[in-house]
Coordinates of C-alpha atoms and ligand atoms in Angstrom, one line a residue:
M1 CA -5.0 28.4 49.8
F2 CA -8.4 27.0 51.1
D3 CA -10.5 29.9 49.8
N4 CA -13.5 27.9 48.7
L5 CA -13.5 25.8 52.1
S6 CA -13.2 28.8 54.3
E7 CA -16.1 30.4 52.5
K8 CA -18.4 27.4 52.7
F9 CA -17.6 26.7 56.2
D10 CA -18.5 30.3 57.1
S11 CA -21.9 29.8 55.7
A12 CA -22.3 26.4 57.3
F13 CA -21.8 28.1 60.8
K14 CA -24.5 30.6 60.1
H15 CA -27.2 27.9 61.1
L16 CA -26.0 28.1 64.4
R17 CA -26.1 31.9 65.0
G18 CA -28.9 33.1 67.3
K19 CA -29.3 29.5 68.8
G20 CA -29.2 29.0 72.6
K21 CA -27.1 25.9 72.5
I22 CA -25.8 23.1 70.2
S23 CA -28.5 20.3 69.8
E24 CA -28.9 17.3 67.8
S25 CA -31.7 18.9 65.4
N26 CA -29.9 22.3 65.2
I27 CA -26.4 21.0 64.3
D28 CA -27.9 18.7 61.4
D29 CA -27.9 21.4 58.9
T30 CA -24.3 22.6 59.8
L31 CA -22.6 19.3 59.6
K32 CA -24.4 18.5 56.2
E33 CA -23.0 21.6 54.9
V34 CA -19.6 20.9 56.3
K35 CA -19.7 17.4 54.7
T36 CA -20.4 18.8 51.5
A37 CA -17.8 21.6 51.7
L38 CA -15.2 19.0 52.5
L39 CA -16.3 16.7 49.6
E40 CA -16.2 19.4 47.2
A41 CA -12.8 20.3 48.4
D42 CA -11.7 16.9 47.2
V43 CA -11.2 15.5 50.6
N44 CA -11.2 11.6 50.6
F45 CA -14.8 10.4 51.4
K46 CA -13.8 8.1 54.3
V47 CA -11.9 11.2 55.9
V48 CA -15.0 13.2 55.6
K49 CA -17.2 10.6 57.2
N50 CA -14.7 10.1 60.1
F51 CA -14.3 13.7 60.4
V52 CA -17.9 14.7 60.6
N53 CA -18.8 11.9 63.0
A54 CA -16.1 13.0 65.4
V55 CA -17.2 16.7 65.2
K56 CA -21.0 15.7 65.8
E57 CA -19.8 13.6 68.8
T58 CA -17.7 16.1 70.5
A59 CA -20.4 19.0 69.6
L60 CA -23.1 17.1 71.5
G61 CA -21.0 16.0 74.3
E62 CA -19.8 19.6 74.8
K63 CA -21.0 21.5 77.8
V64 CA -22.7 24.9 77.5
I65 CA -20.1 27.2 78.5
A66 CA -21.7 30.7 79.8
G67 CA -20.7 33.5 77.5
V68 CA -19.8 31.3 74.6
N69 CA -22.3 31.1 71.7
P70 CA -22.9 27.7 70.2
G71 CA -21.3 29.2 66.8
E72 CA -18.1 30.0 68.5
Q73 CA -18.1 26.8 70.3
F74 CA -18.6 24.8 67.1
V75 CA -15.7 26.7 65.4
K76 CA -13.5 25.8 68.4
I77 CA -14.3 22.2 67.7
M78 CA -13.9 22.2 64.3
H79 CA -10.5 23.8 64.9
D80 CA -9.4 21.1 67.0
E81 CA -10.6 18.3 64.9
L82 CA -9.0 20.0 61.8
T83 CA -5.6 20.2 63.7
T84 CA -5.9 16.6 64.7
L85 CA -6.8 15.5 61.0
M86 CA -3.6 17.4 59.6
G87 CA -1.5 15.8 62.0
D88 CA -0.9 17.7 65.5
E89 CA 2.1 19.3 66.0
N90 CA 4.9 19.7 63.4
N91 CA 7.8 17.6 64.3
D92 CA 11.2 18.9 63.3
L93 CA 13.3 17.2 60.8
N94 CA 15.7 14.7 61.9
I95 CA 19.0 16.8 61.1
N96 CA 20.2 17.9 64.4
R97 CA 22.9 15.5 64.9
P98 CA 26.8 15.2 64.4
G99 CA 28.0 14.5 61.0
V100 CA 26.1 14.7 57.8
S101 CA 22.3 14.3 57.6
P102 CA 20.9 13.4 54.2
I103 CA 17.4 14.5 52.9
I104 CA 16.3 12.6 49.9
V105 CA 13.6 14.5 47.7
V106 CA 11.3 12.2 45.9
G107 CA 8.1 12.4 43.7
L108 CA 6.5 12.2 40.2
N109 CA 7.5 14.4 37.4
G110 CA 6.9 18.1 37.5
Q111 CA 5.6 18.1 41.1
G112 CA 8.3 20.8 42.3
K113 CA 11.0 18.4 43.7
T114 CA 13.9 20.5 42.3
T115 CA 12.4 23.9 43.2
F116 CA 11.6 22.5 46.7
S117 CA 15.3 21.1 47.1
G118 CA 16.5 24.8 46.6
K119 CA 14.0 26.2 48.8
L120 CA 14.9 23.9 51.6
A121 CA 18.5 24.5 51.2
L122 CA 17.9 28.4 51.5
F123 CA 15.6 27.5 54.7
L124 CA 17.9 25.5 56.4
R125 CA 20.7 27.9 56.1
N126 CA 18.9 30.9 57.1
K127 CA 16.6 29.4 59.8
K128 CA 18.7 26.6 61.2
E129 CA 22.2 28.0 60.3
K130 CA 23.2 24.8 58.6
D131 CA 25.8 24.3 55.9
V132 CA 24.0 22.5 53.0
L133 CA 25.3 20.7 50.0
L134 CA 22.8 20.4 47.1
V135 CA 23.0 17.2 45.1
P136 CA 21.6 16.7 41.7
A137 CA 21.0 13.0 41.3
D138 CA 18.2 13.1 38.4
T139 CA 20.0 10.9 35.8
F140 CA 16.8 10.6 33.8
R141 CA 16.3 14.2 32.7
P142 CA 19.9 15.5 32.1
A143 CA 18.7 19.3 32.2
A144 CA 17.8 18.9 35.7
K145 CA 21.5 19.1 36.9
D146 CA 21.8 22.4 35.3
Q147 CA 18.5 23.4 36.7
L148 CA 19.4 22.6 40.2
I149 CA 23.0 24.2 39.9
T150 CA 21.6 27.5 38.7
L151 CA 19.3 27.5 41.8
A152 CA 22.2 26.8 44.1
K153 CA 24.4 29.6 42.6
N154 CA 21.4 32.0 42.9
I155 CA 20.9 31.3 46.5
G156 CA 24.6 31.0 47.2
V157 CA 24.6 27.4 48.5
D158 CA 27.2 24.9 47.4
Y159 CA 26.4 22.0 45.1
F160 CA 28.0 18.5 44.3
D161 CA 29.2 18.2 40.6
S162 CA 27.5 14.9 39.9
D163 CA 28.5 12.5 37.5
L164 CA 25.3 11.7 35.6
K165 CA 26.8 8.5 34.2
M166 CA 26.6 7.0 37.6
A167 CA 23.8 5.3 39.2
P168 CA 21.7 7.8 41.5
K169 CA 22.6 5.4 44.4
D170 CA 26.3 6.0 43.9
I171 CA 25.7 9.5 43.4
A172 CA 24.3 9.7 46.7
L173 CA 27.1 7.9 48.2
A174 CA 29.8 10.0 46.6
A175 CA 28.1 13.1 47.8
M176 CA 27.9 11.9 51.4
A177 CA 31.6 11.5 51.2
D178 CA 32.2 14.7 49.6
A179 CA 30.1 16.5 52.2
E180 CA 32.1 14.8 55.0
I181 CA 35.2 16.2 53.7
R182 CA 33.8 19.7 53.1
G183 CA 32.3 19.7 56.6
K184 CA 28.7 20.2 55.5
N185 CA 25.8 19.4 57.9
I186 CA 23.1 18.5 55.3
V187 CA 23.0 16.8 52.0
I188 CA 19.7 17.5 49.8
I189 CA 19.6 14.9 47.2
D190 CA 17.2 15.9 44.4
T191 CA 16.1 12.8 42.5
A192 CA 14.3 12.1 39.2
G193 CA 10.7 11.8 38.5
R194 CA 8.4 10.0 35.9
L195 CA 5.1 10.7 34.5
H196 CA 3.4 7.9 36.4
I197 CA 4.6 5.4 39.2
D198 CA 6.8 2.9 37.2
E199 CA 9.0 0.1 38.4
Q200 CA 12.2 1.6 37.1
L201 CA 11.6 4.8 39.1
M202 CA 10.7 2.8 42.2
A203 CA 13.7 0.5 41.9
E204 CA 15.8 3.4 41.5
L205 CA 14.5 5.2 44.5
K206 CA 14.7 2.1 46.6
E207 CA 18.2 1.4 45.7
V208 CA 19.1 5.1 46.8
C209 CA 17.0 4.7 50.2
D210 CA 18.8 1.3 50.8
V211 CA 22.3 2.6 50.5
M212 CA 21.5 5.7 52.6
A213 CA 19.6 3.8 55.3
K214 CA 22.8 3.7 57.4
F215 CA 22.8 7.5 57.6
N216 CA 19.2 7.4 58.8
P217 CA 17.9 9.8 56.1
E218 CA 14.6 12.0 55.7
V219 CA 12.7 10.8 52.6
L220 CA 10.4 13.7 51.8
M221 CA 7.9 13.2 48.8
V222 CA 6.8 16.2 47.0
A223 CA 3.2 16.3 45.8
D224 CA 1.7 18.9 43.7
A225 CA -1.5 20.0 46.2
M226 CA -3.5 20.9 43.0
T227 CA -3.8 17.1 42.0
G228 CA -5.9 16.3 45.1
Q229 CA -6.8 12.7 45.8
E230 CA -4.2 11.8 43.2
A231 CA -1.4 13.2 45.3
V232 CA -2.7 11.2 48.2
N233 CA -2.9 7.8 46.2
V234 CA 0.8 8.4 44.8
A235 CA 2.0 9.0 48.5
K236 CA 0.3 5.8 49.4
T237 CA 2.2 3.9 46.9
F238 CA 5.6 5.5 47.6
H239 CA 5.3 5.0 51.2
A240 CA 4.6 1.4 50.6
Q241 CA 7.6 0.9 48.6
I242 CA 10.2 3.3 50.0
E243 CA 9.3 4.3 53.6
L244 CA 8.7 8.1 53.7
T245 CA 9.3 10.3 56.5
G246 CA 7.4 13.3 55.3
I247 CA 5.5 15.1 52.7
V248 CA 5.7 18.4 51.0
L249 CA 2.9 19.8 49.3
S250 CA 3.8 22.2 46.4
K251 CA 1.8 24.7 44.6
M252 CA -0.4 25.5 47.5
D253 CA -0.6 29.1 46.2
S254 CA -2.6 27.8 43.3
D255 CA -4.8 25.2 45.2
A256 CA -8.0 26.8 46.2
R257 CA -9.6 23.4 47.3
G258 CA -7.2 21.9 49.9
G259 CA -8.3 18.2 49.6
A260 CA -4.8 16.8 49.7
A261 CA -3.7 18.8 52.7
L262 CA -6.6 17.6 54.7
S263 CA -6.4 14.0 53.7
I264 CA -3.0 12.9 53.3
K265 CA -1.8 12.6 56.7
H266 CA -5.0 10.6 57.9
V267 CA -4.8 8.2 54.6
T268 CA -1.0 7.5 54.7
G269 CA 0.0 8.3 58.3
V270 CA 2.9 10.3 56.9
P271 CA 3.0 13.9 58.2
I272 CA 3.1 17.0 56.0
R273 CA 6.5 18.9 56.9
F274 CA 6.4 21.9 54.5
V275 CA 4.2 23.6 52.0
S276 CA 5.5 25.2 49.1
V277 CA 3.6 28.5 48.0
G278 CA 5.1 30.1 45.2
E279 CA 7.7 29.8 42.6
K280 CA 10.4 32.2 44.4
M281 CA 12.9 30.5 46.5
K282 CA 11.5 32.2 49.8
D283 CA 8.1 30.7 49.2
L284 CA 8.3 27.8 51.6
E285 CA 6.5 27.5 55.0
L286 CA 6.8 24.9 57.8
F287 CA 3.5 23.2 57.9
H288 CA 2.0 23.7 61.3
P289 CA -1.6 21.9 61.3
D290 CA -3.1 24.1 64.2
R291 CA -2.2 27.4 62.4
M292 CA -3.6 25.8 59.0
A293 CA -6.7 25.0 60.8
K294 CA -7.1 28.7 61.9
R295 CA -6.4 30.0 58.3
I296 CA -9.0 27.6 56.9
L297 CA -11.5 29.0 59.7
D298 CA -10.8 32.4 59.2
M299 CA -9.4 32.6 62.6
G300 CA -6.1 34.4 61.0
D301 CA -2.6 33.2 61.8
V302 CA -0.9 35.9 63.7
V303 CA 2.1 33.8 64.6
S304 CA 3.0 33.1 61.0
L305 CA 2.6 36.8 60.2
V306 CA 4.9 37.7 63.0
E307 CA 7.5 35.2 62.0
K308 CA 7.2 36.6 58.4
A309 CA 7.7 40.2 59.6
E310 CA 10.7 39.2 61.6
D311 CA 12.3 37.8 58.4
V312 CA 11.6 40.6 56.4
I313 CA 12.1 43.5 58.7
D314 CA 15.5 45.0 58.5
E315 CA 16.4 45.9 61.9
K316 CA 18.8 48.7 61.1
Q317 CA 16.1 50.5 59.0
A318 CA 13.5 49.9 61.8
E319 CA 15.9 51.5 64.3
N320 CA 16.6 54.5 62.2
M321 CA 13.0 55.0 61.8
M322 CA 12.5 54.9 65.5
K323 CA 15.2 57.4 66.0
N324 CA 13.7 59.8 63.5
L325 CA 10.3 59.5 65.2
E326 CA 11.7 60.1 68.5
K327 CA 13.0 63.5 67.2
G328 CA 9.3 63.9 66.0
K329 CA 10.2 63.2 62.4
F330 CA 8.5 61.3 59.9
T331 CA 9.6 61.5 56.4
V332 CA 8.5 60.5 52.7
D333 CA 11.6 58.4 52.7
D334 CA 10.5 56.5 56.3
F335 CA 7.1 55.9 54.6
M336 CA 8.6 54.3 51.4
Q337 CA 10.7 52.2 53.5
Q338 CA 7.6 51.0 55.5
M339 CA 5.9 50.3 52.4
G340 CA 8.8 48.4 51.1
M341 CA 8.9 46.2 54.2
I342 CA 5.1 45.5 54.1
S343 CA 5.2 44.4 50.3
K344 CA 8.1 41.9 51.2
L345 CA 5.4 40.2 53.6
G346 CA 3.3 39.5 50.4
S347 CA 0.2 40.5 48.8
M348 CA -2.3 42.6 50.7
S349 CA -4.9 39.9 50.7
S350 CA -2.4 37.3 51.7
I351 CA -1.2 39.5 54.7
L352 CA -4.9 40.4 55.8
K353 CA -5.9 36.9 55.7
M354 CA -3.3 36.1 58.5
I355 CA -5.2 38.7 60.8
P356 CA -8.1 37.2 62.7
G357 CA -11.5 38.0 61.3
M358 CA -10.1 39.5 58.1
G359 CA -10.8 36.7 55.9
G360 CA -14.5 37.1 56.0
M361 CA -14.3 40.8 55.6
L362 CA -12.0 40.2 52.5
R363 CA -14.5 38.1 51.0
Q364 CA -17.0 41.0 51.4
V365 CA -14.8 43.4 49.9
G366 CA -13.8 41.2 47.2
D367 CA -11.2 42.9 45.1
L368 CA -8.2 44.5 47.0
S369 CA -6.6 45.6 43.7
P370 CA -7.7 49.2 44.0
A371 CA -5.8 49.5 47.4
E372 CA -2.7 47.7 46.0
D373 CA -2.8 50.0 42.8
E374 CA -2.9 53.0 45.4
M375 CA 0.1 51.8 46.9
K376 CA 1.9 51.2 43.6
R377 CA 0.8 54.8 42.5
M378 CA 2.3 56.3 45.9
K379 CA 5.5 54.6 45.1
I380 CA 5.9 56.0 41.7
I381 CA 4.9 59.5 43.0
I382 CA 7.7 59.3 45.7
S383 CA 10.0 58.1 43.1
S384 CA 9.6 61.4 41.3
M385 CA 10.2 63.6 44.2
T386 CA 13.6 64.8 44.9
K387 CA 15.5 64.2 48.2
Q388 CA 14.9 67.6 49.3
E389 CA 11.1 67.2 48.8
R390 CA 11.2 63.7 50.5
N391 CA 12.7 65.1 53.6
D392 CA 10.2 68.1 53.6
Y393 CA 6.8 67.5 51.6
K394 CA 5.6 70.8 52.4
L395 CA 7.9 72.2 49.6
V396 CA 5.8 70.5 47.1
K397 CA 3.6 73.3 45.7
A398 CA 2.7 74.7 42.3
R399 CA 5.6 74.1 39.9
R400 CA 7.1 71.3 41.8
L401 CA 3.7 69.6 42.0
E402 CA 3.3 69.7 38.1
R403 CA 6.7 68.4 37.7
I404 CA 6.1 65.4 40.0
A405 CA 2.8 64.8 38.3
R406 CA 4.4 64.8 34.9
G407 CA 7.5 62.6 36.0
S408 CA 5.2 59.9 37.6
G409 CA 2.4 59.9 35.0
T410 CA -0.2 61.0 37.4
T411 CA -2.2 64.1 37.6
N412 CA -1.9 67.0 40.0
H413 CA -4.9 65.9 42.0
Q414 CA -3.5 62.5 42.4
V415 CA -0.2 64.0 43.8
T416 CA -2.1 66.4 46.3
D417 CA -4.3 63.5 47.2
F418 CA -1.0 61.7 48.3
L419 CA 0.4 64.6 50.1
K420 CA -2.8 65.2 52.0
K421 CA -2.8 61.4 53.0
F422 CA 0.9 61.6 54.0
S423 CA 0.2 64.7 56.3
Q424 CA -2.4 62.7 58.1
M425 CA 0.0 60.0 58.6
E426 CA 2.8 62.4 59.7
K427 CA 0.2 63.7 62.4
M428 CA -0.7 60.1 63.4
M429 CA 2.8 59.1 63.8
G430 CA 3.6 62.4 66.0
G431 CA 0.4 61.5 68.2
M432 CA 1.6 58.0 68.5
M433 CA 5.1 58.9 69.7
Q434 CA 3.7 61.4 72.1
M435 CA 1.4 58.7 73.5
M436 CA 4.2 56.2 73.9
K437 CA 6.0 58.9 75.8
G438 CA 2.9 59.0 78.1
G439 CA 1.6 62.3 77.0
A440 CA -1.7 63.5 75.5
P441 CA -3.2 64.3 73.0
G442 CA -2.3 60.8 71.4
M443 CA -3.8 59.4 68.4
P444 CA -7.4 60.0 67.3
G445 CA -9.7 57.2 67.8
L446 CA -7.5 55.0 70.0
P447 CA -8.1 54.8 73.6
G448 CA -5.9 56.7 75.8
G449 CA -5.7 59.5 73.2
K450 CA -7.9 62.3 72.8
Q451 CA -11.2 61.2 71.1
K452 CA -12.3 63.1 68.0
K453 CA -15.8 62.8 67.0
K454 CA -16.9 59.0 67.1
G455 CA -16.8 57.2 63.8
K456 CA -14.6 60.1 62.1
S457 CA -11.2 58.6 62.5
K458 CA -9.8 57.4 59.4
G459 CA -6.6 55.5 58.9
P460 CA -4.0 56.5 56.4
W461 CA -5.7 54.7 53.7
G462 CA -9.1 56.2 54.4
N463 CA -11.9 53.5 55.3
K464 CA -13.3 53.2 51.8
Y465 CA -11.9 49.7 51.3
F466 CA -12.9 48.3 54.6
K467 CA -16.4 49.4 55.1
Ligands
GTP501 N1 3.2 28.1 41.7 C1 4.2 27.2 42.0 N2 4.7 26.7 41.3 C2 5.8 25.8 41.6 C3 6.0 25.4 43.0 N3 7.0 24.6 43.1 C4 7.5 24.4 42.0 N4 6.7 25.0 40.9 C5 6.9 25.2 39.6 O1 6.5 23.9 39.0 C6 7.3 23.5 37.7 C7 8.0 22.1 38.0 O2 9.0 22.2 39.1 P1 10.3 21.4 39.3 O3 10.7 21.8 40.5 O4 10.9 21.5 38.1 O5 9.6 20.0 39.4 P2 10.4 18.5 39.5 O6 9.4 17.6 40.3 O7 11.7 18.7 39.9 O8 10.1 18.1 37.9 P3 11.1 16.9 37.3 O9 12.5 17.1 37.7 O10 10.8 17.1 35.9 O11 10.7 15.6 37.7 C8 8.5 24.6 37.6 O12 7.8 25.3 36.8 C9 8.3 25.3 39.2 O13 8.6 26.8 38.9 C10 5.0 26.1 43.8 O14 5.2 26.0 45.2 N5 4.0 27.0 43.4
MG502 MG1 13.4 18.0 39.1

């Protein structure tokens, strides 16, 4: 997501390093590079022009703030302008009212409508505690009904058994009546797509929107982010014919450029509501322009990271772990659970990108797969250990060590290496608990703790990937 743009922006900002203040002459090179970067990201050229002018105007009008260097000041201006460009704050869907609220999902063929309908149902049930009914209304491609029903069953959400011989508008009305009887809060209607915008499709969708108008529906258009300006043009046409209330950008996980995300609101006036970031049902994020701007500028996105963590962290497990730690115990099983929680957050690089300043560092490191491989290896080694050994890793010597190596397809050296790292972690955890109780000696390398030799402190992974 936005990888190319982040890299180019970073290099554009280098021109301002070491400068006393922002001036007309020294900002020119930076602005030129920002402009090229945006055009290469497939951002609409008018949007680019307006954006660069706005940034320039603000930057030159900005007062010099003591202690803030021009580079930092410029990043802040870029952040604010990008946020404005993408649409200020995310406004909630219009679904918090009595009765049944319909959401109509539209878009061209293969953009991710059916997938999004499933994701949205799961999201609304889990986050907003809504009772959702999924409605297949794609009469154009009959297999689409089964596709949606399979999704509904997988996520445990109810569906409407549409009669595909009926017109989509009649399916929509029948589903509303059914939802009323079943006491549902929300109806999500998955409509058909076509390869290109055609009259038949637009007429069909217009009919659906017209009969549903009295229920004040959300009309969300799903667009494949990878199609860039094409997505923007399609959104414009759709919006002109059936008023859209929001846009969903799908396949953001595969889009390294970001042109659609940066232009679509400005060109169409319709806000982006969600981004779809993978094929799994949980891969859906609310679109927050300010957070997205931070990600583009490598400022991290701690808020989203914490929200994600809240979703995946099992409170019971965490509580048990804390109890163990309070007793001064940190076992291999606890570690395995921690690794499990972390991997649920996503790949290592996607987690690190959400931490401020890590984006740039990641680019220097390049490939994180050695670290990911190491994590996988640790998991395999642990799964070859007996319960007793996981409870007391010090038992692992000689014959046991050989058995674990054989069982996990690793070498004795790799098992020993893991045990060494684990023993470091155990010490660190012990130190941390003492520190939390207010006692010395604390964790090496952290303020408040007993300091070891400077620069020698190594995290559990060692520092080799983060030099
Ligand atoms: N990588 C990735 N793939 C996605 C995402 N959303 C959907 N897909 C994939 O895109 C393909 C098409 O998705 P569908 O949901 O069937 O698209 P649709 O718009 O309903 O297609 P039609 O019903 O044929 O018009 C599927 O293979 C999905 O798995 C996403 O966010 N990321
Ligand atoms: Mg579909």
